[in-house]
PDB file of C-alpha atoms in Angstrom:
ATOM      1  CA  MET A   1     225.484 -30.066 135.924  1.00 71.00           C
ATOM      2  CA  PRO A   2     222.094 -28.379 135.330  1.00 82.00           C
ATOM      3  CA  SER A   3     220.439 -26.385 138.105  1.00 90.00           C
ATOM      4  CA  PRO A   4     218.002 -28.360 140.283  1.00 95.00           C
ATOM      5  CA  VAL A   5     214.362 -28.452 139.296  1.00 98.00           C
ATOM      6  CA  CYS A   6     211.726 -28.607 142.036  1.00 98.00           C
ATOM      7  CA  ILE A   7     208.517 -30.573 141.582  1.00 98.00           C
ATOM      8  CA  VAL A   8     205.709 -29.716 143.988  1.00 98.00           C
ATOM      9  CA  GLY A   9     203.365 -32.684 144.099  1.00 96.00           C
ATOM     10  CA  ALA A  10     206.151 -35.138 143.279  1.00 96.00           C
ATOM     11  CA  THR A  11     204.389 -37.954 145.138  1.00 95.00           C
ATOM     12  CA  GLY A  12     201.600 -37.891 142.536  1.00 95.00           C
ATOM     13  CA  ALA A  13     201.709 -39.784 139.250  1.00 95.00           C
ATOM     14  CA  LEU A  14     202.651 -36.893 136.963  1.00 97.00           C
ATOM     15  CA  GLY A  15     205.096 -35.353 139.416  1.00 97.00           C
ATOM     16  CA  PHE A  16     206.870 -38.634 140.081  1.00 98.00           C
ATOM     17  CA  GLY A  17     207.030 -39.429 136.375  1.00 98.00           C
ATOM     18  CA  LEU A  18     208.603 -36.068 135.619  1.00 98.00           C
ATOM     19  CA  ALA A  19     211.049 -36.572 138.489  1.00 98.00           C
ATOM     20  CA  VAL A  20     212.415 -39.887 137.239  1.00 98.00           C
ATOM     21  CA  ARG A  21     212.634 -38.631 133.642  1.00 98.00           C
ATOM     22  CA  PHE A  22     214.546 -35.517 134.663  1.00 98.00           C
ATOM     23  CA  GLY A  23     216.698 -37.588 136.998  1.00 98.00           C
ATOM     24  CA  ARG A  24     217.625 -39.927 134.182  1.00 97.00           C
ATOM     25  CA  ALA A  25     218.521 -36.839 132.124  1.00 97.00           C
ATOM     26  CA  GLU A  26     221.015 -35.912 134.869  1.00 97.00           C
ATOM     27  CA  VAL A  27     218.963 -33.005 136.178  1.00 97.00           C
ATOM     28  CA  PRO A  28     219.007 -32.827 140.019  1.00 97.00           C
ATOM     29  CA  VAL A  29     215.437 -33.069 141.281  1.00 98.00           C
ATOM     30  CA  ILE A  30     213.991 -31.703 144.516  1.00 98.00           C
ATOM     31  CA  MET A  31     210.791 -33.616 145.196  1.00 98.00           C
ATOM     32  CA  GLY A  32     208.246 -31.692 147.243  1.00 97.00           C
ATOM     33  CA  SER A  33     205.210 -32.847 149.184  1.00 97.00           C
ATOM     34  CA  ARG A  34     203.013 -31.410 151.909  1.00 95.00           C
ATOM     35  CA  ASP A  35     204.392 -34.214 154.088  1.00 95.00           C
ATOM     36  CA  ALA A  36     208.185 -34.360 154.443  1.00 96.00           C
ATOM     37  CA  GLU A  37     208.215 -38.114 155.088  1.00 97.00           C
ATOM     38  CA  ARG A  38     206.219 -38.826 151.939  1.00 97.00           C
ATOM     39  CA  ALA A  39     208.647 -36.642 149.998  1.00 97.00           C
ATOM     40  CA  ARG A  40     211.626 -38.594 151.329  1.00 98.00           C
ATOM     41  CA  GLU A  41     209.938 -41.899 150.489  1.00 97.00           C
ATOM     42  CA  ALA A  42     209.262 -40.685 146.943  1.00 97.00           C
ATOM     43  CA  ALA A  43     212.899 -39.607 146.560  1.00 98.00           C
ATOM     44  CA  GLU A  44     214.069 -43.045 147.722  1.00 98.00           C
ATOM     45  CA  ARG A  45     211.697 -44.742 145.274  1.00 98.00           C
ATOM     46  CA  ALA A  46     212.938 -42.524 142.446  1.00 98.00           C
ATOM     47  CA  GLY A  47     216.513 -43.335 143.401  1.00 98.00           C
ATOM     48  CA  ARG A  48     215.791 -47.040 143.061  1.00 98.00           C
ATOM     49  CA  ALA A  49     214.254 -46.438 139.628  1.00 97.00           C
ATOM     50  CA  VAL A  50     217.182 -44.327 138.421  1.00 98.00           C
ATOM     51  CA  PRO A  51     220.349 -45.345 140.303  1.00 97.00           C
ATOM     52  CA  GLY A  52     222.970 -42.618 140.437  1.00 95.00           C
ATOM     53  CA  ALA A  53     220.534 -39.755 139.840  1.00 97.00           C
ATOM     54  CA  SER A  54     220.126 -36.911 142.338  1.00 97.00           C
ATOM     55  CA  PHE A  55     216.784 -36.885 144.177  1.00 98.00           C
ATOM     56  CA  THR A  56     216.043 -34.966 147.380  1.00 97.00           C
ATOM     57  CA  GLY A  57     212.701 -35.175 149.188  1.00 98.00           C
ATOM     58  CA  LEU A  58     211.557 -32.134 151.198  1.00 98.00           C
ATOM     59  CA  GLN A  59     208.406 -30.519 152.494  1.00 97.00           C
ATOM     60  CA  ASN A  60     207.091 -28.128 149.841  1.00 97.00           C
ATOM     61  CA  VAL A  61     208.111 -24.880 151.553  1.00 97.00           C
ATOM     62  CA  GLU A  62     211.703 -26.082 151.888  1.00 97.00           C
ATOM     63  CA  ALA A  63     211.704 -27.719 148.468  1.00 97.00           C
ATOM     64  CA  VAL A  64     211.046 -24.560 146.435  1.00 97.00           C
ATOM     65  CA  LYS A  65     213.714 -22.376 148.037  1.00 92.00           C
ATOM     66  CA  ASP A  66     216.769 -23.467 146.044  1.00 86.00           C
ATOM     67  CA  ALA A  67     215.229 -24.079 142.614  1.00 94.00           C
ATOM     68  CA  GLU A  68     215.123 -21.656 139.709  1.00 96.00           C
ATOM     69  CA  ILE A  69     212.282 -23.617 138.106  1.00 98.00           C
ATOM     70  CA  VAL A  70     209.387 -24.978 140.174  1.00 98.00           C
ATOM     71  CA  ILE A  71     206.859 -27.316 138.571  1.00 98.00           C
ATOM     72  CA  LEU A  72     203.442 -27.361 140.235  1.00 98.00           C
ATOM     73  CA  SER A  73     202.082 -30.840 139.546  1.00 97.00           C
ATOM     74  CA  VAL A  74     198.930 -31.192 141.639  1.00 95.00           C
ATOM     75  CA  PRO A  75     195.232 -31.756 140.902  1.00 93.00           C
ATOM     76  CA  PHE A  76     193.366 -28.537 140.153  1.00 93.00           C
ATOM     77  CA  ARG A  77     191.412 -28.829 143.401  1.00 93.00           C
ATOM     78  CA  ASN A  78     194.731 -28.519 145.307  1.00 94.00           C
ATOM     79  CA  GLN A  79     196.289 -25.740 143.240  1.00 95.00           C
ATOM     80  CA  SER A  80     195.017 -22.795 145.278  1.00 94.00           C
ATOM     81  CA  GLU A  81     195.895 -24.384 148.632  1.00 95.00           C
ATOM     82  CA  ASN A  82     199.431 -25.189 147.523  1.00 96.00           C
ATOM     83  CA  LEU A  83     200.081 -21.727 146.122  1.00 96.00           C
ATOM     84  CA  THR A  84     198.715 -20.105 149.270  1.00 96.00           C
ATOM     85  CA  ASN A  85     201.062 -22.209 151.402  1.00 96.00           C
ATOM     86  CA  LEU A  86     204.034 -21.379 149.155  1.00 96.00           C
ATOM     87  CA  LYS A  87     203.458 -17.638 148.958  1.00 93.00           C
ATOM     88  CA  GLY A  88     206.100 -16.892 151.583  1.00 93.00           C
ATOM     89  CA  ALA A  89     208.625 -19.327 150.106  1.00 96.00           C
ATOM     90  CA  LEU A  90     208.569 -18.484 146.401  1.00 97.00           C
ATOM     91  CA  ARG A  91     210.888 -15.625 145.464  1.00 94.00           C
ATOM     92  CA  GLU A  92     211.402 -13.070 142.743  1.00 95.00           C
ATOM     93  CA  GLY A  93     213.092 -14.476 139.647  1.00 95.00           C
ATOM     94  CA  GLN A  94     211.743 -17.999 139.968  1.00 97.00           C
ATOM     95  CA  LEU A  95     209.685 -19.618 137.234  1.00 98.00           C
ATOM     96  CA  LEU A  96     206.585 -21.533 138.267  1.00 98.00           C
ATOM     97  CA  VAL A  97     205.443 -24.066 135.681  1.00 98.00           C
ATOM     98  CA  ASP A  98     201.770 -24.827 136.225  1.00 98.00           C
ATOM     99  CA  ALA A  99     200.890 -28.340 135.060  1.00 98.00           C
ATOM    100  CA  THR A 100     197.329 -28.387 136.376  1.00 95.00           C
ATOM    101  CA  ALA A 101     194.193 -28.743 134.275  1.00 93.00           C
ATOM    102  CA  PRO A 102     190.757 -27.588 135.476  1.00 89.00           C
ATOM    103  CA  LEU A 103     188.974 -30.914 135.081  1.00 86.00           C
ATOM    104  CA  ALA A 104     185.457 -31.350 136.396  1.00 81.00           C
ATOM    105  CA  ALA A 105     186.774 -34.269 138.475  1.00 81.00           C
ATOM    106  CA  ALA A 106     187.860 -31.577 140.948  1.00 76.00           C
ATOM    107  CA  ILE A 107     184.178 -31.102 141.842  1.00 76.00           C
ATOM    108  CA  SER A 108     183.170 -34.774 141.549  1.00 80.00           C
ATOM    109  CA  GLY A 109     182.379 -34.433 137.856  1.00 81.00           C
ATOM    110  CA  LYS A 110     183.778 -36.230 134.833  1.00 82.00           C
ATOM    111  CA  ALA A 111     187.467 -36.080 133.921  1.00 81.00           C
ATOM    112  CA  THR A 112     186.399 -35.604 130.301  1.00 82.00           C
ATOM    113  CA  ARG A 113     184.854 -32.235 131.140  1.00 85.00           C
ATOM    114  CA  THR A 114     186.454 -29.004 132.270  1.00 82.00           C
ATOM    115  CA  ILE A 115     185.264 -26.263 134.580  1.00 86.00           C
ATOM    116  CA  GLY A 116     185.442 -22.543 134.018  1.00 85.00           C
ATOM    117  CA  VAL A 117     188.156 -20.529 135.720  1.00 86.00           C
ATOM    118  CA  TRP A 118     187.398 -16.866 136.293  1.00 91.00           C
ATOM    119  CA  GLN A 119     190.887 -15.766 135.229  1.00 93.00           C
ATOM    120  CA  GLY A 120     190.634 -17.759 131.986  1.00 91.00           C
ATOM    121  CA  SER A 121     192.843 -20.727 132.854  1.00 95.00           C
ATOM    122  CA  ALA A 122     194.456 -22.500 135.795  1.00 96.00           C
ATOM    123  CA  ALA A 123     197.804 -20.988 134.795  1.00 97.00           C
ATOM    124  CA  GLN A 124     196.397 -17.458 134.821  1.00 97.00           C
ATOM    125  CA  GLN A 125     194.886 -18.136 138.222  1.00 96.00           C
ATOM    126  CA  ALA A 126     198.325 -19.242 139.405  1.00 97.00           C
ATOM    127  CA  GLN A 127     199.886 -16.026 138.071  1.00 97.00           C
ATOM    128  CA  GLU A 128     197.473 -14.008 140.202  1.00 96.00           C
ATOM    129  CA  MET A 129     198.398 -15.998 143.308  1.00 96.00           C
ATOM    130  CA  VAL A 130     202.201 -16.075 143.184  1.00 97.00           C
ATOM    131  CA  PRO A 131     204.329 -13.294 144.710  1.00 95.00           C
ATOM    132  CA  ASP A 132     205.455 -10.374 142.573  1.00 95.00           C
ATOM    133  CA  GLY A 133     208.458 -11.266 140.452  1.00 96.00           C
ATOM    134  CA  VAL A 134     207.528 -14.941 140.080  1.00 97.00           C
ATOM    135  CA  ARG A 135     206.546 -15.648 136.483  1.00 97.00           C
ATOM    136  CA  VAL A 136     204.194 -18.468 135.524  1.00 98.00           C
ATOM    137  CA  LEU A 137     204.312 -20.752 132.506  1.00 98.00           C
ATOM    138  CA  SER A 138     201.936 -23.554 131.542  1.00 98.00           C
ATOM    139  CA  ALA A 139     203.095 -26.985 130.330  1.00 98.00           C
ATOM    140  CA  PHE A 140     202.840 -30.787 130.647  1.00 98.00           C
ATOM    141  CA  GLN A 141     199.025 -31.116 130.565  1.00 97.00           C
ATOM    142  CA  THR A 142     199.119 -33.472 127.560  1.00 96.00           C
ATOM    143  CA  ILE A 143     201.830 -35.875 128.749  1.00 96.00           C
ATOM    144  CA  SER A 144     200.809 -39.281 130.122  1.00 95.00           C
ATOM    145  CA  ALA A 145     201.864 -39.719 133.734  1.00 93.00           C
ATOM    146  CA  ALA A 146     201.945 -43.492 133.293  1.00 93.00           C
ATOM    147  CA  LEU A 147     204.274 -43.251 130.316  1.00 96.00           C
ATOM    148  CA  LEU A 148     206.594 -40.853 132.127  1.00 96.00           C
ATOM    149  CA  SER A 149     207.041 -43.413 134.893  1.00 96.00           C
ATOM    150  CA  ASP A 150     207.594 -46.210 132.385  1.00 96.00           C
ATOM    151  CA  LEU A 151     211.270 -45.634 131.657  1.00 97.00           C
ATOM    152  CA  ASP A 152     211.198 -48.236 128.877  1.00 96.00           C
ATOM    153  CA  HIS A 153     208.752 -46.119 126.890  1.00 96.00           C
ATOM    154  CA  GLN A 154     210.260 -44.030 124.086  1.00 96.00           C
ATOM    155  CA  PHE A 155     208.465 -40.711 123.720  1.00 97.00           C
ATOM    156  CA  ASP A 156     207.751 -39.041 120.397  1.00 97.00           C
ATOM    157  CA  GLU A 157     205.455 -36.143 121.198  1.00 97.00           C
ATOM    158  CA  ASP A 158     205.303 -32.457 121.983  1.00 98.00           C
ATOM    159  CA  VAL A 159     205.081 -30.461 125.194  1.00 98.00           C
ATOM    160  CA  LEU A 160     202.968 -27.333 124.731  1.00 98.00           C
ATOM    161  CA  ILE A 161     204.372 -24.275 126.515  1.00 98.00           C
ATOM    162  CA  CYS A 162     202.474 -21.040 127.187  1.00 98.00           C
ATOM    163  CA  GLY A 163     204.053 -17.987 128.791  1.00 98.00           C
ATOM    164  CA  ASP A 164     204.378 -14.231 128.471  1.00 97.00           C
ATOM    165  CA  HIS A 165     208.178 -13.991 128.230  1.00 97.00           C
ATOM    166  CA  ALA A 166     210.225 -15.543 125.432  1.00 97.00           C
ATOM    167  CA  ALA A 167     213.313 -16.006 127.616  1.00 97.00           C
ATOM    168  CA  ASP A 168     211.297 -17.928 130.215  1.00 98.00           C
ATOM    169  CA  LYS A 169     209.902 -20.263 127.562  1.00 98.00           C
ATOM    170  CA  GLU A 170     213.408 -20.824 126.216  1.00 98.00           C
ATOM    171  CA  ARG A 171     214.630 -21.812 129.693  1.00 97.00           C
ATOM    172  CA  LEU A 172     211.781 -24.269 130.119  1.00 98.00           C
ATOM    173  CA  ALA A 173     212.256 -25.587 126.584  1.00 98.00           C
ATOM    174  CA  GLU A 174     215.904 -26.334 127.326  1.00 97.00           C
ATOM    175  CA  LEU A 175     214.872 -28.303 130.409  1.00 97.00           C
ATOM    176  CA  ILE A 176     212.151 -30.244 128.571  1.00 98.00           C
ATOM    177  CA  GLY A 177     214.520 -30.983 125.717  1.00 97.00           C
ATOM    178  CA  ARG A 178     216.700 -32.994 128.083  1.00 97.00           C
ATOM    179  CA  ILE A 179     214.006 -35.691 128.141  1.00 97.00           C
ATOM    180  CA  GLU A 180     214.562 -37.790 125.049  1.00 96.00           C
ATOM    181  CA  GLY A 181     211.598 -37.794 122.679  1.00 97.00           C
ATOM    182  CA  LEU A 182     209.847 -34.731 124.092  1.00 98.00           C
ATOM    183  CA  ARG A 183     209.856 -31.627 121.898  1.00 98.00           C
ATOM    184  CA  PRO A 184     208.941 -28.269 123.460  1.00 98.00           C
ATOM    185  CA  VAL A 185     206.581 -26.141 121.376  1.00 98.00           C
ATOM    186  CA  ASN A 186     206.044 -22.440 122.023  1.00 98.00           C
ATOM    187  CA  CYS A 187     202.266 -21.891 121.960  1.00 98.00           C
ATOM    188  CA  GLY A 188     202.290 -18.174 122.685  1.00 98.00           C
ATOM    189  CA  PRO A 189     201.295 -16.083 125.710  1.00 98.00           C
ATOM    190  CA  LEU A 190     199.982 -17.419 128.979  1.00 98.00           C
ATOM    191  CA  GLU A 191     196.401 -16.693 127.966  1.00 97.00           C
ATOM    192  CA  MET A 192     196.686 -19.538 125.421  1.00 98.00           C
ATOM    193  CA  ALA A 193     196.706 -21.948 128.384  1.00 97.00           C
ATOM    194  CA  ARG A 194     192.924 -21.667 128.377  1.00 96.00           C
ATOM    195  CA  ILE A 195     193.097 -23.770 125.196  1.00 96.00           C
ATOM    196  CA  THR A 196     195.996 -26.113 125.953  1.00 97.00           C
ATOM    197  CA  GLU A 197     194.554 -27.034 129.362  1.00 96.00           C
ATOM    198  CA  GLN A 198     191.368 -28.201 127.645  1.00 95.00           C
ATOM    199  CA  LEU A 199     193.367 -30.797 125.707  1.00 96.00           C
ATOM    200  CA  THR A 200     193.755 -32.860 128.875  1.00 95.00           C
ATOM    201  CA  ALA A 201     190.049 -33.681 128.870  1.00 94.00           C
ATOM    202  CA  LEU A 202     190.143 -34.365 125.131  1.00 94.00           C
ATOM    203  CA  LEU A 203     193.051 -36.804 125.482  1.00 95.00           C
ATOM    204  CA  ILE A 204     191.370 -38.593 128.383  1.00 93.00           C
ATOM    205  CA  SER A 205     188.295 -39.107 126.192  1.00 95.00           C
ATOM    206  CA  ILE A 206     190.401 -40.318 123.251  1.00 95.00           C
ATOM    207  CA  ASN A 207     192.432 -42.676 125.405  1.00 93.00           C
ATOM    208  CA  VAL A 208     189.417 -44.194 127.145  1.00 93.00           C
ATOM    209  CA  ARG A 209     187.688 -44.912 123.872  1.00 94.00           C
ATOM    210  CA  ASN A 210     190.762 -46.252 122.115  1.00 96.00           C
ATOM    211  CA  ARG A 211     192.416 -47.931 125.101  1.00 93.00           C
ATOM    212  CA  ALA A 212     195.527 -45.909 124.397  1.00 91.00           C
ATOM    213  CA  LYS A 213     197.910 -43.404 125.984  1.00 91.00           C
ATOM    214  CA  ALA A 214     197.975 -40.878 123.176  1.00 92.00           C
ATOM    215  CA  GLY A 215     199.785 -37.574 123.292  1.00 95.00           C
ATOM    216  CA  ILE A 216     200.043 -34.499 121.076  1.00 96.00           C
ATOM    217  CA  LYS A 217     202.273 -34.064 118.020  1.00 97.00           C
ATOM    218  CA  ILE A 218     202.260 -30.811 116.047  1.00 97.00           C
ATOM    219  CA  THR A 219     203.104 -31.326 112.383  1.00 96.00           C
ATOM    220  CA  GLY A 220     204.858 -28.950 110.003  1.00 96.00           C
ATOM    221  CA  LEU A 221     207.293 -27.396 112.493  1.00 92.00           C
TER     222      LEU A 221
END
């Protein structure tokens, strides 16, 4: 059985969608929330959606302790607070996958606009905040949360991965590849997240105008 994956922010739409998809792929999922009761309720709801899968709901600090890969799936406005609270719980050797996008909605602006991040991207900001020895990757910004939760939907799109270490990206790619229809694509170093994060706003604009739930597909690979 694969090692457990932890999702911080698993009560949100993207986090919950990832949880049920990984659960259906027989990956044990630790679902984290700031509130332990909400985490347990989310785990119970996921269990009803995917009977027989392994879901555990815990408060975030407890949730991250036993996972080799931690996915941070929270709105950008909550990224800094969550990482500050987890600083004493994250440990050397863990991978933190940052799924946040710096949308202007974080400051009451439009979701089709982004805001500047001093470090260059939300993922690079996360790398500055995590303890030494925790390496950050960026992924999942272009995947529809609604479609993840719709287990009848068949995916056929790519997940864009940015990170500074090839072995880390390979580990994440193996995990992503367990979800049928999602293809991991290596987009280069973590600094490339400044570009991939912007695609969230672009897709929101496309989907609003076309009443769709479009994703990203890279051709020629």
